[in-house]
């Protein structure tokens, strides 16, 4: 699965202009996708538009990392911003969709997990010791599970199905 994803994203990266850097993709997710996705959920935009925004966010999540590896453009700022962008993509969507659609205990565990990571990242960014924040394989699997959860909720999956996917994500 990982090789297929890397191959697909690598093909996309090879088509992108070299002046486009991984941090540009991450900033796009932070500045455009995250707030617009939250607005679409709050304002009740058509389901297809919200699903497209969520997909853009999750594709850009994989694209920036692949681009950084393939083009040898890894930076500490990029690694940190990527984690922040992930949480800003997921937390509002979980809050808006999950509050009514998930079992309260699972919903609280998901929010606490992400809020803890955002807190650690904030401390790392503010630290004079320059703590490093990097993504991990379990973190990537978590994001994939959360994307499936959000997609299931956006597409109107029954509550028990959403709870099962959410429990797997936790």
Tab-separated table of N, CA and C in Angstrom:
chain	number	residue	atom	x	y	z
A	1	UNK	N	0.833	-1.184	0.000
A	1	UNK	CA	0.000	0.000	0.000
A	1	UNK	C	0.881	1.253	0.000
A	2	UNK	N	1.886	1.275	0.873
A	2	UNK	CA	2.774	2.438	0.985
A	2	UNK	C	3.517	2.692	-0.317
A	3	UNK	N	3.983	1.624	-0.987
A	3	UNK	CA	4.702	1.788	-2.250
A	3	UNK	C	3.794	2.331	-3.344
A	4	UNK	N	2.556	1.869	-3.386
A	4	UNK	CA	1.612	2.369	-4.383
A	4	UNK	C	1.335	3.847	-4.161
A	5	UNK	N	1.105	4.224	-2.914
A	5	UNK	CA	0.840	5.623	-2.591
A	5	UNK	C	2.042	6.478	-2.972
A	6	UNK	N	3.226	6.027	-2.606
A	6	UNK	CA	4.450	6.762	-2.910
A	6	UNK	C	4.648	6.869	-4.421
A	7	UNK	N	4.341	5.800	-5.160
A	7	UNK	CA	4.479	5.829	-6.617
A	7	UNK	C	3.485	6.821	-7.226
A	8	UNK	N	2.229	6.766	-6.790
A	8	UNK	CA	1.203	7.669	-7.310
A	8	UNK	C	1.555	9.121	-7.003
A	9	UNK	N	1.888	9.401	-5.741
A	9	UNK	CA	2.240	10.768	-5.371
A	9	UNK	C	3.536	11.207	-6.046
A	10	UNK	N	4.476	10.273	-6.217
A	10	UNK	CA	5.719	10.595	-6.917
A	10	UNK	C	5.452	10.994	-8.362
A	11	UNK	N	4.486	10.336	-8.994
A	11	UNK	CA	4.100	10.688	-10.363
A	11	UNK	C	3.521	12.100	-10.401
A	12	UNK	N	2.695	12.426	-9.426
A	12	UNK	CA	2.129	13.779	-9.351
A	12	UNK	C	3.240	14.794	-9.137
A	13	UNK	N	4.166	14.501	-8.207
A	13	UNK	CA	5.279	15.415	-7.921
A	13	UNK	C	6.099	15.673	-9.176
A	14	UNK	N	6.338	14.633	-9.978
A	14	UNK	CA	7.159	14.816	-11.179
A	14	UNK	C	6.493	15.746	-12.192
A	15	UNK	N	5.189	15.925	-12.099
A	15	UNK	CA	4.467	16.817	-13.010
A	15	UNK	C	4.407	18.259	-12.497
A	16	UNK	N	4.760	18.466	-11.241
A	16	UNK	CA	4.668	19.802	-10.648
A	16	UNK	C	5.912	20.626	-10.965
A	17	UNK	N	5.755	21.935	-11.088
A	17	UNK	CA	6.930	22.777	-11.356
A	17	UNK	C	7.923	22.721	-10.190
A	18	UNK	N	9.194	22.803	-10.507
A	18	UNK	CA	10.227	22.690	-9.469
A	18	UNK	C	10.231	23.907	-8.543
A	19	UNK	N	9.669	24.998	-8.974
A	19	UNK	CA	9.621	26.181	-8.095
A	19	UNK	C	8.565	26.038	-6.988
A	20	UNK	N	7.692	25.016	-7.137
A	20	UNK	CA	6.718	24.717	-6.092
A	20	UNK	C	7.405	23.833	-5.060
A	21	UNK	N	7.471	24.286	-3.827
A	21	UNK	CA	8.163	23.564	-2.753
A	21	UNK	C	7.145	22.879	-1.836
A	22	UNK	N	7.586	21.872	-1.091
A	22	UNK	CA	6.683	21.167	-0.168
A	22	UNK	C	6.005	22.109	0.828
A	23	UNK	N	6.744	23.091	1.324
A	23	UNK	CA	6.141	24.015	2.290
A	23	UNK	C	5.025	24.843	1.658
A	24	UNK	N	5.082	25.091	0.357
A	24	UNK	CA	3.987	25.797	-0.325
A	24	UNK	C	2.708	24.970	-0.245
A	25	UNK	N	2.855	23.675	-0.446
A	25	UNK	CA	1.695	22.778	-0.381
A	25	UNK	C	1.135	22.768	1.047
A	26	UNK	N	2.024	22.715	2.029
A	26	UNK	CA	1.586	22.711	3.427
A	26	UNK	C	0.898	24.022	3.781
A	27	UNK	N	1.467	25.132	3.358
A	27	UNK	CA	0.845	26.444	3.619
A	27	UNK	C	-0.528	26.516	2.950
A	28	UNK	N	-0.650	25.959	1.749
A	28	UNK	CA	-1.949	25.925	1.069
A	28	UNK	C	-2.973	25.203	1.938
A	29	UNK	N	-2.575	24.066	2.501
A	29	UNK	CA	-3.475	23.305	3.370
A	29	UNK	C	-3.844	24.117	4.607
A	30	UNK	N	-2.859	24.787	5.196
A	30	UNK	CA	-3.110	25.578	6.404
A	30	UNK	C	-4.016	26.783	6.144
A	31	UNK	N	-3.728	27.505	5.075
A	31	UNK	CA	-4.397	28.785	4.850
A	31	UNK	C	-5.710	28.648	4.088
A	32	UNK	N	-5.781	27.691	3.172
A	32	UNK	CA	-6.967	27.579	2.327
A	32	UNK	C	-7.853	26.407	2.734
A	33	UNK	N	-7.310	25.206	2.680
A	33	UNK	CA	-8.151	24.019	2.827
A	33	UNK	C	-8.774	23.925	4.222
A	34	UNK	N	-7.987	24.085	5.275
A	34	UNK	CA	-8.510	23.894	6.635
A	34	UNK	C	-9.654	24.859	6.955
A	35	UNK	N	-9.481	26.183	6.761
A	35	UNK	CA	-10.590	27.085	7.082
A	35	UNK	C	-11.808	26.895	6.169
A	36	UNK	N	-11.566	26.637	4.888
A	36	UNK	CA	-12.694	26.473	3.968
A	36	UNK	C	-13.458	25.193	4.283
A	37	UNK	N	-12.742	24.125	4.633
A	37	UNK	CA	-13.414	22.887	5.013
A	37	UNK	C	-14.280	23.114	6.255
A	38	UNK	N	-13.733	23.773	7.260
A	38	UNK	CA	-14.512	24.055	8.474
A	38	UNK	C	-15.743	24.893	8.127
A	39	UNK	N	-15.578	25.915	7.280
A	39	UNK	CA	-16.713	26.746	6.874
A	39	UNK	C	-17.761	25.924	6.132
A	40	UNK	N	-17.309	25.032	5.255
A	40	UNK	CA	-18.259	24.230	4.485
A	40	UNK	C	-19.075	23.314	5.396
A	41	UNK	N	-18.421	22.791	6.428
A	41	UNK	CA	-19.140	21.926	7.367
A	41	UNK	C	-20.142	22.735	8.194
A	42	UNK	N	-19.708	23.912	8.632
A	42	UNK	CA	-20.587	24.756	9.453
A	42	UNK	C	-21.759	25.311	8.651
A	43	UNK	N	-21.508	25.672	7.394
A	43	UNK	CA	-22.540	26.305	6.570
A	43	UNK	C	-23.387	25.297	5.805
A	44	UNK	N	-23.010	24.015	5.890
A	44	UNK	CA	-23.802	22.989	5.226
A	44	UNK	C	-23.721	23.026	3.711
A	45	UNK	N	-22.528	23.228	3.181
A	45	UNK	CA	-22.347	23.217	1.728
A	45	UNK	C	-22.740	21.860	1.178
A	46	UNK	N	-22.912	21.765	-0.129
A	46	UNK	CA	-23.239	20.454	-0.719
A	46	UNK	C	-22.187	19.406	-0.328
A	47	UNK	N	-22.662	18.209	-0.116
A	47	UNK	CA	-21.797	17.127	0.353
A	47	UNK	C	-20.595	16.907	-0.572
A	48	UNK	N	-20.798	16.966	-1.885
A	48	UNK	CA	-19.709	16.724	-2.832
A	48	UNK	C	-18.606	17.770	-2.675
A	49	UNK	N	-18.974	19.023	-2.386
A	49	UNK	CA	-17.966	20.075	-2.222
A	49	UNK	C	-17.142	19.832	-0.960
A	50	UNK	N	-17.797	19.425	0.095
A	50	UNK	CA	-17.099	19.160	1.354
A	50	UNK	C	-16.196	17.944	1.225
A	51	UNK	N	-16.675	16.897	0.569
A	51	UNK	CA	-15.845	15.710	0.341
A	51	UNK	C	-14.633	16.076	-0.515
A	52	UNK	N	-14.830	16.904	-1.529
A	52	UNK	CA	-13.716	17.330	-2.389
A	52	UNK	C	-12.682	18.118	-1.592
A	53	UNK	N	-13.140	18.997	-0.709
A	53	UNK	CA	-12.211	19.764	0.135
A	53	UNK	C	-11.430	18.851	1.075
A	54	UNK	N	-12.131	17.911	1.701
A	54	UNK	CA	-11.450	16.970	2.603
A	54	UNK	C	-10.425	16.151	1.827
A	55	UNK	N	-10.799	15.692	0.637
A	55	UNK	CA	-9.863	14.915	-0.182
A	55	UNK	C	-8.651	15.767	-0.567
A	56	UNK	N	-8.873	17.030	-0.920
A	56	UNK	CA	-7.757	17.932	-1.253
A	56	UNK	C	-6.816	18.070	-0.059
A	57	UNK	N	-7.388	18.175	1.125
A	57	UNK	CA	-6.560	18.285	2.329
A	57	UNK	C	-5.725	17.043	2.566
A	58	UNK	N	-6.327	15.891	2.418
A	58	UNK	CA	-5.597	14.655	2.695
A	58	UNK	C	-4.608	14.310	1.582
A	59	UNK	N	-4.938	14.646	0.339
A	59	UNK	CA	-3.978	14.424	-0.747
A	59	UNK	C	-2.781	15.347	-0.566
A	60	UNK	N	-3.041	16.607	-0.200
A	60	UNK	CA	-1.924	17.537	0.009
A	60	UNK	C	-1.060	17.101	1.184
A	61	UNK	N	-1.661	16.395	2.141
A	61	UNK	CA	-0.897	15.887	3.276
A	61	UNK	C	0.166	14.892	2.811
A	62	UNK	N	-0.203	14.014	1.917
A	62	UNK	CA	0.770	13.050	1.387
A	62	UNK	C	1.701	13.669	0.366
A	63	UNK	N	1.188	14.636	-0.373
A	63	UNK	CA	1.960	15.244	-1.450
A	63	UNK	C	3.154	16.038	-0.929
A	64	UNK	N	2.964	16.807	0.130
A	64	UNK	CA	4.080	17.630	0.621
A	64	UNK	C	5.231	16.774	1.151
A	65	UNK	N	4.910	15.698	1.846
A	65	UNK	CA	5.964	14.822	2.357
A	65	UNK	C	6.696	14.085	1.248
A	66	UNK	N	5.940	13.593	0.276
A	66	UNK	CA	6.553	12.908	-0.859
A	66	UNK	C	7.443	13.863	-1.633
A	67	UNK	N	6.946	15.071	-1.853
A	67	UNK	CA	7.727	16.074	-2.567
A	67	UNK	C	9.021	16.383	-1.817
A	68	UNK	N	8.936	16.523	-0.496
A	68	UNK	CA	10.132	16.829	0.305
A	68	UNK	C	11.164	15.709	0.200
A	69	UNK	N	10.701	14.455	0.244
A	69	UNK	CA	11.636	13.328	0.148
A	69	UNK	C	12.244	13.217	-1.240
A	70	UNK	N	11.418	13.264	-2.267
A	70	UNK	CA	11.907	13.067	-3.629
A	70	UNK	C	12.810	14.202	-4.115
A	71	UNK	N	12.514	15.409	-3.674
A	71	UNK	CA	13.302	16.563	-4.119
A	71	UNK	C	14.381	16.959	-3.112
A	72	UNK	N	14.497	16.158	-2.069
A	72	UNK	CA	15.475	16.442	-1.018
A	72	UNK	C	15.299	17.870	-0.472
A	73	UNK	N	14.056	18.193	-0.111
A	73	UNK	CA	13.711	19.522	0.394
A	73	UNK	C	13.087	19.443	1.783
A	74	UNK	N	13.556	18.502	2.580
A	74	UNK	CA	13.039	18.368	3.942
A	74	UNK	C	13.538	19.528	4.792
A	75	UNK	N	12.628	20.083	5.613
A	75	UNK	CA	13.016	21.124	6.567
A	75	UNK	C	12.326	20.857	7.898
A	76	UNK	N	12.919	21.343	8.965
A	76	UNK	CA	12.303	21.195	10.287
A	76	UNK	C	10.985	21.964	10.327
A	77	UNK	N	10.966	23.159	9.725
A	77	UNK	CA	9.729	23.940	9.681
A	77	UNK	C	8.645	23.173	8.932
A	78	UNK	N	8.986	22.577	7.814
A	78	UNK	CA	8.015	21.812	7.037
A	78	UNK	C	7.444	20.644	7.813
A	79	UNK	N	8.307	19.924	8.537
A	79	UNK	CA	7.844	18.786	9.337
A	79	UNK	C	6.882	19.250	10.426
A	80	UNK	N	7.198	20.369	11.062
A	80	UNK	CA	6.339	20.892	12.125
A	80	UNK	C	5.031	21.421	11.557
A	81	UNK	N	5.114	22.201	10.481
A	81	UNK	CA	3.902	22.753	9.875
A	81	UNK	C	2.981	21.657	9.360
A	82	UNK	N	3.556	20.582	8.865
A	82	UNK	CA	2.758	19.469	8.361
A	82	UNK	C	1.891	18.892	9.474
A	83	UNK	N	2.480	18.699	10.649
A	83	UNK	CA	1.710	18.183	11.784
A	83	UNK	C	0.627	19.143	12.227
A	84	UNK	N	0.947	20.431	12.242
A	84	UNK	CA	-0.048	21.443	12.621
A	84	UNK	C	-1.191	21.444	11.600
A	85	UNK	N	-0.834	21.407	10.318
A	85	UNK	CA	-1.857	21.399	9.269
A	85	UNK	C	-2.744	20.162	9.372
A	86	UNK	N	-2.152	19.017	9.692
A	86	UNK	CA	-2.943	17.791	9.876
A	86	UNK	C	-4.002	17.992	10.949
A	87	UNK	N	-3.576	18.526	12.069
A	87	UNK	CA	-4.510	18.694	13.187
A	87	UNK	C	-5.568	19.745	12.874
A	88	UNK	N	-5.175	20.822	12.194
A	88	UNK	CA	-6.155	21.850	11.848
A	88	UNK	C	-7.134	21.364	10.786
A	89	UNK	N	-6.754	20.363	10.053
A	89	UNK	CA	-7.660	19.753	9.094
A	89	UNK	C	-8.627	18.818	9.814
A	90	UNK	N	-8.114	18.080	10.768
A	90	UNK	CA	-8.897	17.034	11.425
A	90	UNK	C	-9.751	17.550	12.588
A	91	UNK	N	-9.186	18.369	13.452
A	91	UNK	CA	-9.914	18.775	14.662
A	91	UNK	C	-11.247	19.467	14.380
A	92	UNK	N	-11.297	20.483	13.517
A	92	UNK	CA	-12.612	21.097	13.272
A	92	UNK	C	-13.614	20.121	12.663
A	93	UNK	N	-13.143	19.288	11.739
A	93	UNK	CA	-14.048	18.323	11.108
A	93	UNK	C	-14.563	17.320	12.143
A	94	UNK	N	-13.666	16.840	13.016
A	94	UNK	CA	-14.113	15.921	14.067
A	94	UNK	C	-15.111	16.598	14.998
A	95	UNK	N	-14.831	17.828	15.334
A	95	UNK	CA	-15.717	18.557	16.251
A	95	UNK	C	-17.099	18.734	15.625
A	96	UNK	N	-17.121	19.179	14.387
A	96	UNK	CA	-18.393	19.474	13.726
A	96	UNK	C	-19.171	18.200	13.415
A	97	UNK	N	-18.501	17.204	12.869
A	97	UNK	CA	-19.187	15.973	12.472
A	97	UNK	C	-19.339	14.982	13.615
A	98	UNK	N	-18.296	14.880	14.426
A	98	UNK	CA	-18.263	13.823	15.424
A	98	UNK	C	-19.131	14.058	16.629
A	99	UNK	N	-19.384	15.306	16.935
A	99	UNK	CA	-20.151	15.625	18.141
A	99	UNK	C	-21.500	14.923	18.140
A	100	UNK	N	-22.144	14.896	16.998
A	100	UNK	CA	-23.462	14.271	16.926
A	100	UNK	C	-23.412	12.843	16.390
A	101	UNK	N	-22.304	12.442	15.778
A	101	UNK	CA	-22.275	11.175	15.054
A	101	UNK	C	-21.501	10.064	15.739
A	102	UNK	N	-20.733	10.379	16.783
A	102	UNK	CA	-19.906	9.354	17.418
A	102	UNK	C	-20.304	9.164	18.872
A	103	UNK	N	-19.961	7.995	19.386
A	103	UNK	CA	-20.136	7.759	20.816
A	103	UNK	C	-19.299	8.792	21.567
A	104	UNK	N	-19.829	9.390	22.620
A	104	UNK	CA	-19.101	10.455	23.323
A	104	UNK	C	-17.696	10.060	23.780
A	105	UNK	N	-17.512	8.846	24.297
A	105	UNK	CA	-16.184	8.436	24.785
A	105	UNK	C	-15.175	8.376	23.640
A	106	UNK	N	-15.574	7.833	22.510
A	106	UNK	CA	-14.669	7.756	21.354
A	106	UNK	C	-14.360	9.151	20.838
A	107	UNK	N	-15.385	9.986	20.762
A	107	UNK	CA	-15.217	11.359	20.303
A	107	UNK	C	-14.227	12.110	21.202
A	108	UNK	N	-14.374	11.973	22.503
A	108	UNK	CA	-13.483	12.658	23.450
A	108	UNK	C	-12.052	12.136	23.313
A	109	UNK	N	-11.872	10.819	23.155
A	109	UNK	CA	-10.525	10.264	22.973
A	109	UNK	C	-9.858	10.803	21.711
A	110	UNK	N	-10.604	10.886	20.618
A	110	UNK	CA	-10.045	11.437	19.383
A	110	UNK	C	-9.611	12.889	19.578
A	111	UNK	N	-10.479	13.684	20.196
A	111	UNK	CA	-10.140	15.095	20.412
A	111	UNK	C	-8.963	15.257	21.368
A	112	UNK	N	-8.938	14.470	22.439
A	112	UNK	CA	-7.826	14.565	23.395
A	112	UNK	C	-6.503	14.182	22.748
A	113	UNK	N	-6.520	13.148	21.926
A	113	UNK	CA	-5.297	12.730	21.242
A	113	UNK	C	-4.749	13.867	20.394
A	114	UNK	N	-5.606	14.440	19.569
A	114	UNK	CA	-5.141	15.500	18.685
A	114	UNK	C	-4.803	16.779	19.446
A	115	UNK	N	-5.584	17.110	20.457
A	115	UNK	CA	-5.290	18.314	21.249
A	115	UNK	C	-3.945	18.169	21.971
A	116	UNK	N	-3.625	16.970	22.434
A	116	UNK	CA	-2.333	16.726	23.086
A	116	UNK	C	-1.192	16.944	22.097
A	117	UNK	N	-1.354	16.439	20.889
A	117	UNK	CA	-0.313	16.610	19.877
A	117	UNK	C	-0.151	18.077	19.504
A	118	UNK	N	-1.266	18.806	19.374
A	118	UNK	CA	-1.175	20.240	19.077
A	118	UNK	C	-0.470	20.963	20.216
A	119	UNK	N	-0.773	20.591	21.463
A	119	UNK	CA	-0.106	21.205	22.615
A	119	UNK	C	1.386	20.951	22.603
A	120	UNK	N	1.773	19.713	22.339
A	120	UNK	CA	3.202	19.381	22.271
A	120	UNK	C	3.882	20.155	21.153
A	121	UNK	N	3.222	20.234	20.004
A	121	UNK	CA	3.799	20.961	18.873
A	121	UNK	C	3.967	22.437	19.207
A	122	UNK	N	3.000	23.008	19.887
A	122	UNK	CA	3.086	24.411	20.293
A	122	UNK	C	4.276	24.619	21.221
A	123	UNK	N	4.460	23.715	22.169
A	123	UNK	CA	5.605	23.803	23.082
A	123	UNK	C	6.904	23.647	22.303
A	124	UNK	N	6.930	22.721	21.367
A	124	UNK	CA	8.137	22.501	20.565
A	124	UNK	C	8.487	23.736	19.754
A	125	UNK	N	7.472	24.378	19.187
A	125	UNK	CA	7.729	25.585	18.392
A	125	UNK	C	8.232	26.738	19.249
A	126	UNK	N	7.704	26.832	20.471
A	126	UNK	CA	8.077	27.938	21.348
A	126	UNK	C	9.349	27.663	22.151
A	127	UNK	N	9.791	26.430	22.162
A	127	UNK	CA	10.928	26.028	22.984
A	127	UNK	C	12.238	26.594	22.469
A	128	UNK	N	13.049	27.014	23.398
A	128	UNK	CA	14.395	27.461	23.038
A	128	UNK	C	15.297	26.256	22.774
A	129	UNK	N	14.863	25.086	23.211
A	129	UNK	CA	15.650	23.874	22.997
A	129	UNK	C	15.428	23.304	21.600
A	130	UNK	N	14.510	23.873	20.847
A	130	UNK	CA	14.219	23.457	19.477
A	130	UNK	C	13.928	21.964	19.375
A	131	UNK	N	12.875	21.556	20.069
A	131	UNK	CA	12.434	20.171	19.986
A	131	UNK	C	11.993	19.872	18.548
A	132	UNK	N	12.203	18.665	18.104
A	132	UNK	CA	11.849	18.292	16.746
A	132	UNK	C	10.510	17.570	16.746
A	133	UNK	N	9.655	17.950	15.829
A	133	UNK	CA	8.363	17.310	15.664
A	133	UNK	C	8.362	16.662	14.287
A	134	UNK	N	8.237	15.347	14.258
A	134	UNK	CA	8.249	14.620	12.988
A	134	UNK	C	7.033	13.699	12.922
A	135	UNK	N	6.641	13.412	11.691
A	135	UNK	CA	5.547	12.463	11.531
A	135	UNK	C	6.089	11.047	11.717
A	136	UNK	N	5.183	10.138	12.011
A	136	UNK	CA	5.576	8.746	12.218
A	136	UNK	C	4.625	7.848	11.443
A	137	UNK	N	5.010	6.615	11.265
A	137	UNK	CA	4.145	5.668	10.556
A	137	UNK	C	2.793	5.508	11.275
A	138	UNK	N	2.760	5.342	12.621
A	138	UNK	CA	1.447	5.275	13.285
A	138	UNK	C	0.628	6.547	13.066
A	139	UNK	N	1.301	7.690	13.031
A	139	UNK	CA	0.598	8.944	12.768
A	139	UNK	C	-0.005	8.977	11.381
A	140	UNK	N	0.723	8.433	10.418
A	140	UNK	CA	0.205	8.387	9.047
A	140	UNK	C	-0.989	7.428	8.955
A	141	UNK	N	-0.920	6.299	9.639
A	141	UNK	CA	-2.046	5.373	9.651
A	141	UNK	C	-3.245	6.003	10.349
A	142	UNK	N	-2.980	6.763	11.416
A	142	UNK	CA	-4.056	7.472	12.117
A	142	UNK	C	-4.751	8.442	11.162
A	143	UNK	N	-3.954	9.219	10.411
A	143	UNK	CA	-4.550	10.180	9.479
A	143	UNK	C	-5.380	9.456	8.421
A	144	UNK	N	-4.905	8.322	7.947
A	144	UNK	CA	-5.666	7.552	6.960
A	144	UNK	C	-6.990	7.069	7.569
A	145	UNK	N	-6.934	6.591	8.808
A	145	UNK	CA	-8.156	6.129	9.480
A	145	UNK	C	-9.119	7.286	9.720
A	146	UNK	N	-8.585	8.444	10.107
A	146	UNK	CA	-9.446	9.608	10.341
A	146	UNK	C	-10.062	10.082	9.024
A	147	UNK	N	-9.288	10.026	7.940
A	147	UNK	CA	-9.856	10.405	6.652
A	147	UNK	C	-11.016	9.477	6.305
A	148	UNK	N	-10.839	8.172	6.528
A	148	UNK	CA	-11.925	7.217	6.278
A	148	UNK	C	-13.128	7.522	7.165
A	149	UNK	N	-12.868	7.868	8.412
A	149	UNK	CA	-13.947	8.220	9.338
A	149	UNK	C	-14.695	9.451	8.848
A	150	UNK	N	-13.957	10.504	8.502
A	150	UNK	CA	-14.608	11.728	8.042
A	150	UNK	C	-15.387	11.470	6.753
A	151	UNK	N	-14.799	10.699	5.862
A	151	UNK	CA	-15.479	10.367	4.610
A	151	UNK	C	-16.763	9.586	4.904
A	152	UNK	N	-16.682	8.630	5.819
A	152	UNK	CA	-17.867	7.844	6.185
A	152	UNK	C	-18.958	8.754	6.758
A	153	UNK	N	-18.559	9.696	7.621
A	153	UNK	CA	-19.553	10.594	8.210
A	153	UNK	C	-20.118	11.548	7.165
A	154	UNK	N	-19.259	12.067	6.268
A	154	UNK	CA	-19.732	12.972	5.222
A	154	UNK	C	-20.696	12.278	4.273
A	155	UNK	N	-20.454	11.003	4.026
A	155	UNK	CA	-21.307	10.254	3.105
A	155	UNK	C	-22.528	9.654	3.792
A	156	UNK	N	-22.682	9.944	5.091
A	156	UNK	CA	-23.879	9.520	5.805
A	156	UNK	C	-23.878	8.082	6.276
A	157	UNK	N	-22.705	7.530	6.565
A	157	UNK	CA	-22.644	6.157	7.078
A	157	UNK	C	-23.427	6.063	8.387
A	158	UNK	N	-24.024	4.904	8.648
A	158	UNK	CA	-24.758	4.760	9.915
A	158	UNK	C	-23.827	4.936	11.115
A	159	UNK	N	-24.389	5.416	12.205
A	159	UNK	CA	-23.618	5.715	13.409
A	159	UNK	C	-22.740	4.548	13.864
A	160	UNK	N	-23.215	3.296	13.913
A	160	UNK	CA	-22.325	2.206	14.344
A	160	UNK	C	-21.090	2.046	13.458
A	161	UNK	N	-21.242	2.250	12.158
A	161	UNK	CA	-20.093	2.129	11.249
A	161	UNK	C	-19.068	3.216	11.548
A	162	UNK	N	-19.529	4.433	11.774
A	162	UNK	CA	-18.630	5.541	12.110
A	162	UNK	C	-17.912	5.268	13.433
A	163	UNK	N	-18.640	4.713	14.398
A	163	UNK	CA	-18.035	4.393	15.701
A	163	UNK	C	-16.916	3.352	15.562
A	164	UNK	N	-17.121	2.355	14.699
A	164	UNK	CA	-16.102	1.315	14.501
A	164	UNK	C	-14.846	1.923	13.890
A	165	UNK	N	-15.008	2.744	12.855
A	165	UNK	CA	-13.857	3.376	12.223
A	165	UNK	C	-13.159	4.298	13.223
A	166	UNK	N	-13.926	5.045	14.003
A	166	UNK	CA	-13.339	5.951	14.999
A	166	UNK	C	-12.573	5.164	16.066
A	167	UNK	N	-13.125	4.042	16.501
A	167	UNK	CA	-12.437	3.221	17.512
A	167	UNK	C	-11.106	2.694	16.968
A	168	UNK	N	-11.077	2.334	15.691
A	168	UNK	CA	-9.829	1.884	15.064
A	168	UNK	C	-8.826	3.033	15.043
A	169	UNK	N	-9.285	4.247	14.762
A	169	UNK	CA	-8.388	5.410	14.695
A	169	UNK	C	-7.758	5.705	16.045
A	170	UNK	N	-8.542	5.564	17.109
A	170	UNK	CA	-8.008	5.862	18.439
A	170	UNK	C	-6.917	4.880	18.741
